[in-house]
Tab-separated table of C-alpha atoms in Angstrom:
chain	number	residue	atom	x	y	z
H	29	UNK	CA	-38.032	-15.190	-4.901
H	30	UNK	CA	-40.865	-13.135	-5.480
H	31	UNK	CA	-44.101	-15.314	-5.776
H	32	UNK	CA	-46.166	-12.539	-6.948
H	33	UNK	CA	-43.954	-12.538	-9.797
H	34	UNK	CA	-43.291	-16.502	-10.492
H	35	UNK	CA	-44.613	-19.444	-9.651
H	36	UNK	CA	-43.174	-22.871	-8.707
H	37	UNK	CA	-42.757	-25.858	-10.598
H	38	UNK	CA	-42.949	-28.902	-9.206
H	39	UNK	CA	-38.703	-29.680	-9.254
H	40	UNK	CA	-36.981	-27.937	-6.621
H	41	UNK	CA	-34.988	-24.490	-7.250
H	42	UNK	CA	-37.015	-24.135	-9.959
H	43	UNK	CA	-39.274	-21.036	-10.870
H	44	UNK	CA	-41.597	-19.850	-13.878
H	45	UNK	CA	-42.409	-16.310	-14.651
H	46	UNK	CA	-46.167	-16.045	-14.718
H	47	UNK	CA	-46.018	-13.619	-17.369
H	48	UNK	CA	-43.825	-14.344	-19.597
H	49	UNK	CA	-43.612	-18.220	-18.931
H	50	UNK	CA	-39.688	-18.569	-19.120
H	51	UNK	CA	-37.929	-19.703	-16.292
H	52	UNK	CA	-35.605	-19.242	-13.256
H	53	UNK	CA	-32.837	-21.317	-11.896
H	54	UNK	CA	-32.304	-20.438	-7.620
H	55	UNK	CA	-28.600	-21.797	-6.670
H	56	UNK	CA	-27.722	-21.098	-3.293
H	57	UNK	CA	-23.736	-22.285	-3.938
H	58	UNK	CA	-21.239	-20.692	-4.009
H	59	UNK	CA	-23.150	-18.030	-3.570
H	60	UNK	CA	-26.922	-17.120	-3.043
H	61	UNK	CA	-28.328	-16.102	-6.609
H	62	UNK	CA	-30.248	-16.508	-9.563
H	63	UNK	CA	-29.937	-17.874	-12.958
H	64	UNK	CA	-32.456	-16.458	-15.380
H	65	UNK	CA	-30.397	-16.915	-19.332
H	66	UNK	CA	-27.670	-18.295	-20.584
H	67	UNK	CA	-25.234	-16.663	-23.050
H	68	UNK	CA	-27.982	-14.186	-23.141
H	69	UNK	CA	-30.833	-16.346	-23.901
H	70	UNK	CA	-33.899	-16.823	-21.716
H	71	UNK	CA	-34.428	-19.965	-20.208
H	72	UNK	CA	-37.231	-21.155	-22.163
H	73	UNK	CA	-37.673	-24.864	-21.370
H	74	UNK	CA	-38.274	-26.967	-18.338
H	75	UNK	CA	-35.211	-29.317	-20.156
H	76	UNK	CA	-32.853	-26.302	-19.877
H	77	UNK	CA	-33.624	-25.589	-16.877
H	78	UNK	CA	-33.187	-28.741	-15.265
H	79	UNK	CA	-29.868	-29.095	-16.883
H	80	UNK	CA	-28.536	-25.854	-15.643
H	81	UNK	CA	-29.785	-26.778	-12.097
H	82	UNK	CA	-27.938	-29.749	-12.377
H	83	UNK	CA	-24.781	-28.499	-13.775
H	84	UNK	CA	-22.215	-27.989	-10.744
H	85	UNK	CA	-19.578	-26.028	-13.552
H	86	UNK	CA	-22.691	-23.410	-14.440
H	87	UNK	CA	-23.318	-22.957	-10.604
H	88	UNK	CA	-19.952	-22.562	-10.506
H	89	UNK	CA	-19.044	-19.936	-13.522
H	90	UNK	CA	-22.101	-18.041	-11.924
H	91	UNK	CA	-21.059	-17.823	-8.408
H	92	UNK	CA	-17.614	-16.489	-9.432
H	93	UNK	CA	-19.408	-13.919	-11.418
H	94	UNK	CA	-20.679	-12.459	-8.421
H	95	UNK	CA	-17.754	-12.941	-6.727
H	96	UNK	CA	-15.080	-11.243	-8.702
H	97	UNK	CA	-15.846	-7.445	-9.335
H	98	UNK	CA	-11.864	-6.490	-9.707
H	99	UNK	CA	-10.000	-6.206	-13.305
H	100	UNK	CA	-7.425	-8.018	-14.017
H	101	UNK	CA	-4.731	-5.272	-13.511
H	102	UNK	CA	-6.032	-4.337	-9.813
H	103	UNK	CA	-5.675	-8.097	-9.440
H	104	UNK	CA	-2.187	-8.527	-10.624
H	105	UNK	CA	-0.991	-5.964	-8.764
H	106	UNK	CA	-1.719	-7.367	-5.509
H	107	UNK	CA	-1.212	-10.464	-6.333
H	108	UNK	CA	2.679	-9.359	-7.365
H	109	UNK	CA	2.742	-7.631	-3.834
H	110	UNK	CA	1.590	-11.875	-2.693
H	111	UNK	CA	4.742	-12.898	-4.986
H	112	UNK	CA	6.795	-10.113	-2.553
H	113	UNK	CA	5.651	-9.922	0.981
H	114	UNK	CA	4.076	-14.070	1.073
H	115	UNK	CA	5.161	-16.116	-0.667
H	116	UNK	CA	8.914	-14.482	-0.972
H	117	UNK	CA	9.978	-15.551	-4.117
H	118	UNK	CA	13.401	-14.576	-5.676
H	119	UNK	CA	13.524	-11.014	-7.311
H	120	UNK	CA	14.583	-12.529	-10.922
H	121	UNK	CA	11.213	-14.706	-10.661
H	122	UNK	CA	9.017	-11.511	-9.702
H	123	UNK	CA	10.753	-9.163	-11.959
H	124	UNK	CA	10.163	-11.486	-14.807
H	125	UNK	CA	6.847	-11.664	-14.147
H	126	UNK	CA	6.839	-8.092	-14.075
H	127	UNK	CA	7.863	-7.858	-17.568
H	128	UNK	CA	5.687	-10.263	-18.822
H	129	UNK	CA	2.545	-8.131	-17.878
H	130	UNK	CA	4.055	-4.688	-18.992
H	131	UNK	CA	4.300	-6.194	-22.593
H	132	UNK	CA	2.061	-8.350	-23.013
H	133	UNK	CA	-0.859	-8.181	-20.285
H	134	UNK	CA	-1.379	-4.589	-18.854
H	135	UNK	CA	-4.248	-3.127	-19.998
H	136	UNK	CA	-5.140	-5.719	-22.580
H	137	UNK	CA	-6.960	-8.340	-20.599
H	138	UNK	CA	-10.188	-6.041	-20.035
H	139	UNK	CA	-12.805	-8.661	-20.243
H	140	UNK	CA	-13.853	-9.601	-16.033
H	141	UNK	CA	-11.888	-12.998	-15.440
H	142	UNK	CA	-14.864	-14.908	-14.426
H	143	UNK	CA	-15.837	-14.488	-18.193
H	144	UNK	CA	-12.726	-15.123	-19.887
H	145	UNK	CA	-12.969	-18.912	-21.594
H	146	UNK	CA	-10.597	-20.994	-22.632
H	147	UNK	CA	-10.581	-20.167	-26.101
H	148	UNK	CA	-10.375	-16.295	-25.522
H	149	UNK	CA	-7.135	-17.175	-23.507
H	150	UNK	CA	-5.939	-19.359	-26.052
H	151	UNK	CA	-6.649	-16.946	-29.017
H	152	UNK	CA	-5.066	-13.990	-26.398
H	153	UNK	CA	-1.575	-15.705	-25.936
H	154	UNK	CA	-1.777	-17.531	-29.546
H	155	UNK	CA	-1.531	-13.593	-31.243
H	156	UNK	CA	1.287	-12.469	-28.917
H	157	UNK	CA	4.258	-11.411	-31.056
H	158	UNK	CA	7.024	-13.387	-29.467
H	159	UNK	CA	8.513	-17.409	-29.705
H	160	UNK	CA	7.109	-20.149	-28.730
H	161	UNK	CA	8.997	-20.268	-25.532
H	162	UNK	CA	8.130	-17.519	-24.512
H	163	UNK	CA	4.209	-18.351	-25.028
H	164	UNK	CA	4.696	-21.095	-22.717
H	165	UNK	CA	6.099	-18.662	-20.476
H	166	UNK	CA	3.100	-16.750	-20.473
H	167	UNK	CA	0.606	-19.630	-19.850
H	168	UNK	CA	2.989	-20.975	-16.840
H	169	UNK	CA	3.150	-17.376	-15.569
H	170	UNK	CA	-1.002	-16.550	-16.356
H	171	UNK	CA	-1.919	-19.835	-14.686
H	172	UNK	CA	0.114	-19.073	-11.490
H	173	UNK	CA	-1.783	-15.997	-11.621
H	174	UNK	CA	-5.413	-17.242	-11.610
H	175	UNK	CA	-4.535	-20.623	-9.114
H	176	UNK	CA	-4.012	-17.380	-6.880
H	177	UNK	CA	-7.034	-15.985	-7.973
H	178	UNK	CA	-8.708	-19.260	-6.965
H	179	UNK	CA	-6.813	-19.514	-3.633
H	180	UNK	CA	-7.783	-16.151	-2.657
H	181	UNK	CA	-11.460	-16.764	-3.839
H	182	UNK	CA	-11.676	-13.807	-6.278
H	183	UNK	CA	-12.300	-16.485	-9.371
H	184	UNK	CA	-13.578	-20.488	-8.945
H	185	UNK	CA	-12.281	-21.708	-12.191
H	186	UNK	CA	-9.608	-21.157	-13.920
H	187	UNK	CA	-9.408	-20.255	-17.811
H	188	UNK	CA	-6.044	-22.252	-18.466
H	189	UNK	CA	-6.981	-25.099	-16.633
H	190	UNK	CA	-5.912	-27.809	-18.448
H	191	UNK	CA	-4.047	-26.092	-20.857
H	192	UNK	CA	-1.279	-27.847	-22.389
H	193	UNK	CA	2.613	-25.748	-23.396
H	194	UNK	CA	3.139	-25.116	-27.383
H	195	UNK	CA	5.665	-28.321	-28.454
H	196	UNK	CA	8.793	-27.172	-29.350
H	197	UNK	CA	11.961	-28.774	-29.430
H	198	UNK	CA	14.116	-28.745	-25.963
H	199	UNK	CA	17.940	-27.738	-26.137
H	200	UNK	CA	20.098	-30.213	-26.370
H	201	UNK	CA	21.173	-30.598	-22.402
H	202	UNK	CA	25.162	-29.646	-21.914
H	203	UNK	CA	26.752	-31.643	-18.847
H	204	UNK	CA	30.130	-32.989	-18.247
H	205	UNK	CA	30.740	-36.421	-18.030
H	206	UNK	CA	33.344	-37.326	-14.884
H	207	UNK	CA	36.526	-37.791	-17.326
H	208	UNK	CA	35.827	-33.592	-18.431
H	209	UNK	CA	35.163	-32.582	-14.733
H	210	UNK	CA	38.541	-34.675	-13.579
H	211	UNK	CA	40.604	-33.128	-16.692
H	212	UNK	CA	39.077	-29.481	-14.725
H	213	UNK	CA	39.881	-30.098	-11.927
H	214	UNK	CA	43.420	-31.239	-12.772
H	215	UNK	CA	44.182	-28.332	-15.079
H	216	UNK	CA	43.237	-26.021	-12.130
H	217	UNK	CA	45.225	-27.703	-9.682
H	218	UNK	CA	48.521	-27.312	-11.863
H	219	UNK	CA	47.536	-23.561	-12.972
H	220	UNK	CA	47.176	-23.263	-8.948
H	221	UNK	CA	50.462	-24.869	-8.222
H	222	UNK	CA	52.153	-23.223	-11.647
H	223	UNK	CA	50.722	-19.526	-12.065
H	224	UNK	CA	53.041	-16.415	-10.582
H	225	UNK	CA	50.342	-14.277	-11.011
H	226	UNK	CA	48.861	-14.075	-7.847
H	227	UNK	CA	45.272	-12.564	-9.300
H	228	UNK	CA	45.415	-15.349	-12.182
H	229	UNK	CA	46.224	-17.723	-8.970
H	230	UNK	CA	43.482	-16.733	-7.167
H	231	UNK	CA	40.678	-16.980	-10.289
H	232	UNK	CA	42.047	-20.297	-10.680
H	233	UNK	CA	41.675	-21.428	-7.244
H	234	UNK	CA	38.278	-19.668	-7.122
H	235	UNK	CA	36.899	-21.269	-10.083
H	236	UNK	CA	37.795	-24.823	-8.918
H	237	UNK	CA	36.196	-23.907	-5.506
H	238	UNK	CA	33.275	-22.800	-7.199
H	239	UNK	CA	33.136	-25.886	-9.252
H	240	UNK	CA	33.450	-28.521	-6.855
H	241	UNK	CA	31.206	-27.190	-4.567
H	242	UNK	CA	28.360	-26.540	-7.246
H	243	UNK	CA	28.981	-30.175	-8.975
H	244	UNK	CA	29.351	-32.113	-5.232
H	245	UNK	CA	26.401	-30.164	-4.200
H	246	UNK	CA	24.500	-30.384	-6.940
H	247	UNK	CA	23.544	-26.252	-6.074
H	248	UNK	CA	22.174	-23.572	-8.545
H	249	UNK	CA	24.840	-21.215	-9.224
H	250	UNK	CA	22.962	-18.534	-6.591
H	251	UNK	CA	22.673	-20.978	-3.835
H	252	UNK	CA	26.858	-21.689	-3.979
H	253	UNK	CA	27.619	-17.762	-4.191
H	254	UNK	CA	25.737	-17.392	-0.963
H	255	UNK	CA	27.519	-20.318	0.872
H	256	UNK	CA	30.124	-18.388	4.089
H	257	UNK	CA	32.480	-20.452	5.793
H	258	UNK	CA	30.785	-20.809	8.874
H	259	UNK	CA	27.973	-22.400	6.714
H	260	UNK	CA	29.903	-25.731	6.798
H	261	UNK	CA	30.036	-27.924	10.315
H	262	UNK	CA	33.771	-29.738	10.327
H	263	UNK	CA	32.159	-31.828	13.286
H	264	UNK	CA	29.260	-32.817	11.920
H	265	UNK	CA	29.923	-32.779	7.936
H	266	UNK	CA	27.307	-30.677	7.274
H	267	UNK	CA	26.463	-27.787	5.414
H	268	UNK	CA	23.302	-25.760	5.487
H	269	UNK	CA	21.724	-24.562	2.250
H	270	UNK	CA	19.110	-21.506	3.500
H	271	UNK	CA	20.248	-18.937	0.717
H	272	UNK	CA	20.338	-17.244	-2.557
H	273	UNK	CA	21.753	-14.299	-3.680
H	274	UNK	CA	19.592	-11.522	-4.262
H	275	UNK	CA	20.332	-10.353	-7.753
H	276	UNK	CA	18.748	-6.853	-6.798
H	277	UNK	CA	21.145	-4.350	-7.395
H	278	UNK	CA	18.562	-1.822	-5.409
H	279	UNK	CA	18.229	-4.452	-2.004
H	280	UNK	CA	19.583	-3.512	1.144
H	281	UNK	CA	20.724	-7.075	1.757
H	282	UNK	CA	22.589	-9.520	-0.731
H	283	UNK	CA	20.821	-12.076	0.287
H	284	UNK	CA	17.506	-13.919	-0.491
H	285	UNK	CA	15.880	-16.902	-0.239
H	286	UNK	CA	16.767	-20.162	-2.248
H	287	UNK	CA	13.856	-20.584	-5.473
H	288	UNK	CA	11.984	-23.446	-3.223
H	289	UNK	CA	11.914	-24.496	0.573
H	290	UNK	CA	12.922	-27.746	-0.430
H	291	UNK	CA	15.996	-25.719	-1.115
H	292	UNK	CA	16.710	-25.237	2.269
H	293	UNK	CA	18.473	-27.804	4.057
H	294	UNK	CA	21.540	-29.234	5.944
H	295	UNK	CA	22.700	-31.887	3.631
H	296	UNK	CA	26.062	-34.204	4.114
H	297	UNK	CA	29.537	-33.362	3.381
H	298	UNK	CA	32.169	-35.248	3.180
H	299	UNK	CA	35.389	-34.194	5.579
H	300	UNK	CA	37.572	-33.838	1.922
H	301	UNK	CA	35.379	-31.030	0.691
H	302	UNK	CA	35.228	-29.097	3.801
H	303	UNK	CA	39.441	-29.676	4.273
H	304	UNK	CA	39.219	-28.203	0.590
H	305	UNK	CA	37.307	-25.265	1.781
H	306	UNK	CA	40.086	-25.038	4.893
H	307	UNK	CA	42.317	-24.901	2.050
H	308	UNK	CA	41.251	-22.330	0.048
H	309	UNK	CA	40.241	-19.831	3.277
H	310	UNK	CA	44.270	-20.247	4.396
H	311	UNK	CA	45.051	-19.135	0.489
H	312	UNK	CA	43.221	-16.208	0.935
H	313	UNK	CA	44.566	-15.027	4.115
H	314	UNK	CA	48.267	-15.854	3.894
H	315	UNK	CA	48.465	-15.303	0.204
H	316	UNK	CA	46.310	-12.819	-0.567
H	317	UNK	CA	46.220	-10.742	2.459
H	318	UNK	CA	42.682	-10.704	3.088
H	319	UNK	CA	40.395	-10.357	6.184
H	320	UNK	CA	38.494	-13.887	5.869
H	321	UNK	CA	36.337	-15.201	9.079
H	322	UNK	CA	33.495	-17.476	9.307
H	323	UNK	CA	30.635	-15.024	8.441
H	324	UNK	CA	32.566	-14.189	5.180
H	325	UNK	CA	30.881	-15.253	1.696
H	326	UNK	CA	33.213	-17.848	0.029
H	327	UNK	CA	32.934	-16.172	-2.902
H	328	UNK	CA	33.630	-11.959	-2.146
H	329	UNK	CA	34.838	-9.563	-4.179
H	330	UNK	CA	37.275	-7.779	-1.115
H	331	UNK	CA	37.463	-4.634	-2.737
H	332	UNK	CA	34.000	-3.827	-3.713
H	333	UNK	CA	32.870	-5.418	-0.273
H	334	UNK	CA	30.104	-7.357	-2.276
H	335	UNK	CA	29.534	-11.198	-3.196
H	336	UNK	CA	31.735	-11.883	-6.426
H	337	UNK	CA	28.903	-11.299	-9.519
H	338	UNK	CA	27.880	-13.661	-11.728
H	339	UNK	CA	29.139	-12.187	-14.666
H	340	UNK	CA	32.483	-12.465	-13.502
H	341	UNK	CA	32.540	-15.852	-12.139
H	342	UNK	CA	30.840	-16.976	-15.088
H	343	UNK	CA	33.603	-14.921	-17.702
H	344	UNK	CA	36.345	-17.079	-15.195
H	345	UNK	CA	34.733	-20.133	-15.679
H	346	UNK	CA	34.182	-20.166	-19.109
H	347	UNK	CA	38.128	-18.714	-19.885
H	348	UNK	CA	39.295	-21.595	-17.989
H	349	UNK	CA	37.274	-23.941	-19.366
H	350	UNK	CA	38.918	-22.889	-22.827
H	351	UNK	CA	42.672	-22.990	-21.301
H	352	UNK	CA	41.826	-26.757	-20.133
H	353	UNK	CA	40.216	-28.099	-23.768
H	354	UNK	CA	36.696	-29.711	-21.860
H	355	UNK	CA	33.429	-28.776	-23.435
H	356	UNK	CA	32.239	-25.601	-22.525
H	357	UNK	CA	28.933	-25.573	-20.490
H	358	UNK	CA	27.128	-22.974	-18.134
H	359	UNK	CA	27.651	-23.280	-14.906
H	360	UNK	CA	24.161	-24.141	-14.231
H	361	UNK	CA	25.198	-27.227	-15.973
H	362	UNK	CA	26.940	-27.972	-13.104
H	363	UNK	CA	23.710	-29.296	-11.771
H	364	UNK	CA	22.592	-31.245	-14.884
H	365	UNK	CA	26.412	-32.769	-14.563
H	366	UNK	CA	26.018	-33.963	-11.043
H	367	UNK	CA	22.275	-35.344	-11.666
H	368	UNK	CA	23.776	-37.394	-14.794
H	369	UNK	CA	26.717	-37.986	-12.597
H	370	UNK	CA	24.378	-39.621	-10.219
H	371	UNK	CA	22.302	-41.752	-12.625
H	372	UNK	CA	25.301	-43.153	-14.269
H	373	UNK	CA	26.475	-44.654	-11.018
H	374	UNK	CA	22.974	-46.441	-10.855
H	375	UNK	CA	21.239	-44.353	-8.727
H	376	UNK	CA	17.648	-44.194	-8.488
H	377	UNK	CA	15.860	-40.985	-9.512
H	378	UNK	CA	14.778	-40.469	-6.337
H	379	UNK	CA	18.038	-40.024	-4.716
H	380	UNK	CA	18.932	-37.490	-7.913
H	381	UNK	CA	15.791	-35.676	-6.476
H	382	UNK	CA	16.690	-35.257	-2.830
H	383	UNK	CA	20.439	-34.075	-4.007
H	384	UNK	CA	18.698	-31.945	-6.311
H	385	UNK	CA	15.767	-30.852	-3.874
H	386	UNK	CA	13.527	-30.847	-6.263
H	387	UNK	CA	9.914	-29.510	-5.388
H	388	UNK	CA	8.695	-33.097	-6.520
H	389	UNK	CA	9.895	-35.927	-8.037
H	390	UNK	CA	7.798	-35.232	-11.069
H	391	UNK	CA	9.917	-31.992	-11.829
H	392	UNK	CA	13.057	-34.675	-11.918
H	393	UNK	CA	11.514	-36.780	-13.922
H	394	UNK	CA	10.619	-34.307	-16.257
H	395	UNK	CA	14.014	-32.970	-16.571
H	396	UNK	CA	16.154	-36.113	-16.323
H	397	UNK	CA	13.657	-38.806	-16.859
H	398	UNK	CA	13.550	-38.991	-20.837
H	399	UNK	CA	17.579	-38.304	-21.447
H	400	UNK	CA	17.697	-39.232	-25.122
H	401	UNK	CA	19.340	-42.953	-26.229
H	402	UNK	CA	22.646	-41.094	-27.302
H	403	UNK	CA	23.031	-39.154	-23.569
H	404	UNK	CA	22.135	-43.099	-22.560
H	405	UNK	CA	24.964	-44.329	-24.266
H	406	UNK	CA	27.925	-41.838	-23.232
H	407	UNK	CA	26.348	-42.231	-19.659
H	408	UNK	CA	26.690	-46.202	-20.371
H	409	UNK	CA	30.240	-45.762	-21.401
H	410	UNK	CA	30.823	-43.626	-18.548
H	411	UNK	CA	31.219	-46.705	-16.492
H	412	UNK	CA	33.803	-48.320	-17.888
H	413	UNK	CA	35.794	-46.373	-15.029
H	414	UNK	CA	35.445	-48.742	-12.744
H	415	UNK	CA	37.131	-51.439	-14.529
């Protein structure tokens, strides 16, 4: 501070201009500066000034002022290359993101983040040209974006904390209650047993595989495509879930890592499901002629020398799901089935979470926590099987 210049007062950090008689804030956190007007007013009062030296959120707003000095798009960019190299997340996630700041972000967000407020971001993603939905996309996807920011200490606050999603009303959750999943299973079994077609045998048999193992497991459909043989443990009854697949097209590898670490685990089998798997392995050898060993994907297309693709495992399921009269779901529903599966039978929704793996339990709860009275009732009903 130059003392030729201003003079002190008698509260700390706080200076007057001789001259002019308006006065000057010192902070030395988070960084070493000066605070001299606010919103572009001189600090004209020993009130205001006081209040700004006591304010840790103006400190705070000023400090990442001096802090940040990159746009936005420099920003996003390595923090996408974070997304990649880091924190490895799954290409669908990152290439999502990617097309959320093509259309709506790049070059648009000019203002420097450490001045954006809350109501500029609100008023930004409010005139966006798209649904609802996808505005809540956006704010999930923006706030991931400065919590980085924050973590990487290129902004202090963010301007979406605290910002709530747009209501709208959720879809109606699909899942199959056990007597639907049974009735599958059974219809497969017979088509399995029945069918002379030996490709129509083998979608069959496929499509059951691929729907007890999804449904027992309680996997996302890209965690069960990337399940080999060798990835179940006869001895112990295990099986270890480390994998995605990579839905890349341009990737080297088909495979990638599951959407959360608490993804990755060995989890309990029972001996039934891996005999099942036995099974299915000795179809596709003896019957079908093909070169199956324990580093093989369950789930291959032979010919192509790729992992089956979700479209046509998905086209399967949902034919056969037709031929057998149950309700036709995604196959991600698979997962809802197994969680509702679960809290019918009484268990508690922590137990739903581990099967799950769920990043918390709050993301359960979320999802499973608030079924509406009429999915209480069929699950309700659903227990009349043990009578």
């Amino acid at each position: 501070m130059d003392l030729k210049k201003y003079e002190r007062t008698r509260y700390q950090s706080i200076y007057r201009n001789k001259k002019n008689k308006n006065y000057v804030v010192m902070i030395s956190k988070p960084v070493k500066t000066s605070i001299s007007r606010i919103d572009g007013k001189k600090i004209t009062t020993l009130e205001e000034a006081l209040k700004i030296r006591d304010n840790p959120k103006t400190k705070l707003v000023k400090g990442a002022e001096l802090l940040y000095r990159d746009d936005f798009d420099t920003l996003w960019c390595n923090y996408i290359e974070w997304c990649k190299t880091i924190d490895k997340q799954a290409y669908n996630t990152i290439l999502r993101k990617q097309k959320s700041y093509t259309k709506y972000f790049k070059e648009k967000i000019t203002k420097r983040l450490s001045k954006l407020s809350k109501n500029e971001m609100l008023n930004f993603i409010d005139k966006q040209n798209c649904s609802l939905k996808q505005k809540n996309q956006l704010i999930k996807e923006l706030k991931s974006f400065f919590n980085w920011c924050i973590r990487e200490e290129y902004l202090l606050i963010s301007p979406l904390a605290n910002i709530k999603a747009y209501k709208i009303q959720k879809v109606e959750m699909k899942y199959w209650l056990s007597k639907s999943f049974i009735d599958f299973i059974k219809y497969l079994n017979q088509k399995i047993l029945l069918e002379k077609d030996k490709k129509a045998k083998e979608i069959a048999y496929r499509t059951k595989m691929f729907t007890l193992i999804t449904f027992i497991l309680g996997n996302r459909a890209g965690e069960t495509r990337a399940l080999f043989y060798d990835s179940f443990d006869k001895e112990k009854e295990t099986v270890g879930l480390f994998n995605s697949i990579d839905y890349n097209p341009n990737s080297n590898t088909y495979l990638s890592t599951t959407k959360t670490n608490e993804s990755q685990c060995i989890m309990k089998v029972t001996s039934k499901l891996i005999n099942e798997i036995e099974n299915y392995k000795y179809f596709l050898i003896n019957e079908m002629g093909y070169n199956v060993t324990g580093n093989t994907l369950l789930f291959y297309n032979f010919e192509t020398n790729r992992p089956l693709s979700d479209t046509t495992l998905r086209k399967n399921f949902y034919q056969l799901c037709e031929e057998a009269g149950v309700p036709k779901i995604r196959m991600y529903d698979l997962r809802h089935s197994r969680a509702v599966d679960m809290i019918s039978d009484g268990c508690d929704i922590y137990l739903v979470k581990e099967q799950l793996r769920h990043k918390s339990i709050k993301t359960t709860a979320d999802v499973y926590g608030h079924l509406p009275d009429e999915i209480r009732k069929e699950i309700a009903k659903n227990t009349d099987k043990y009578y």
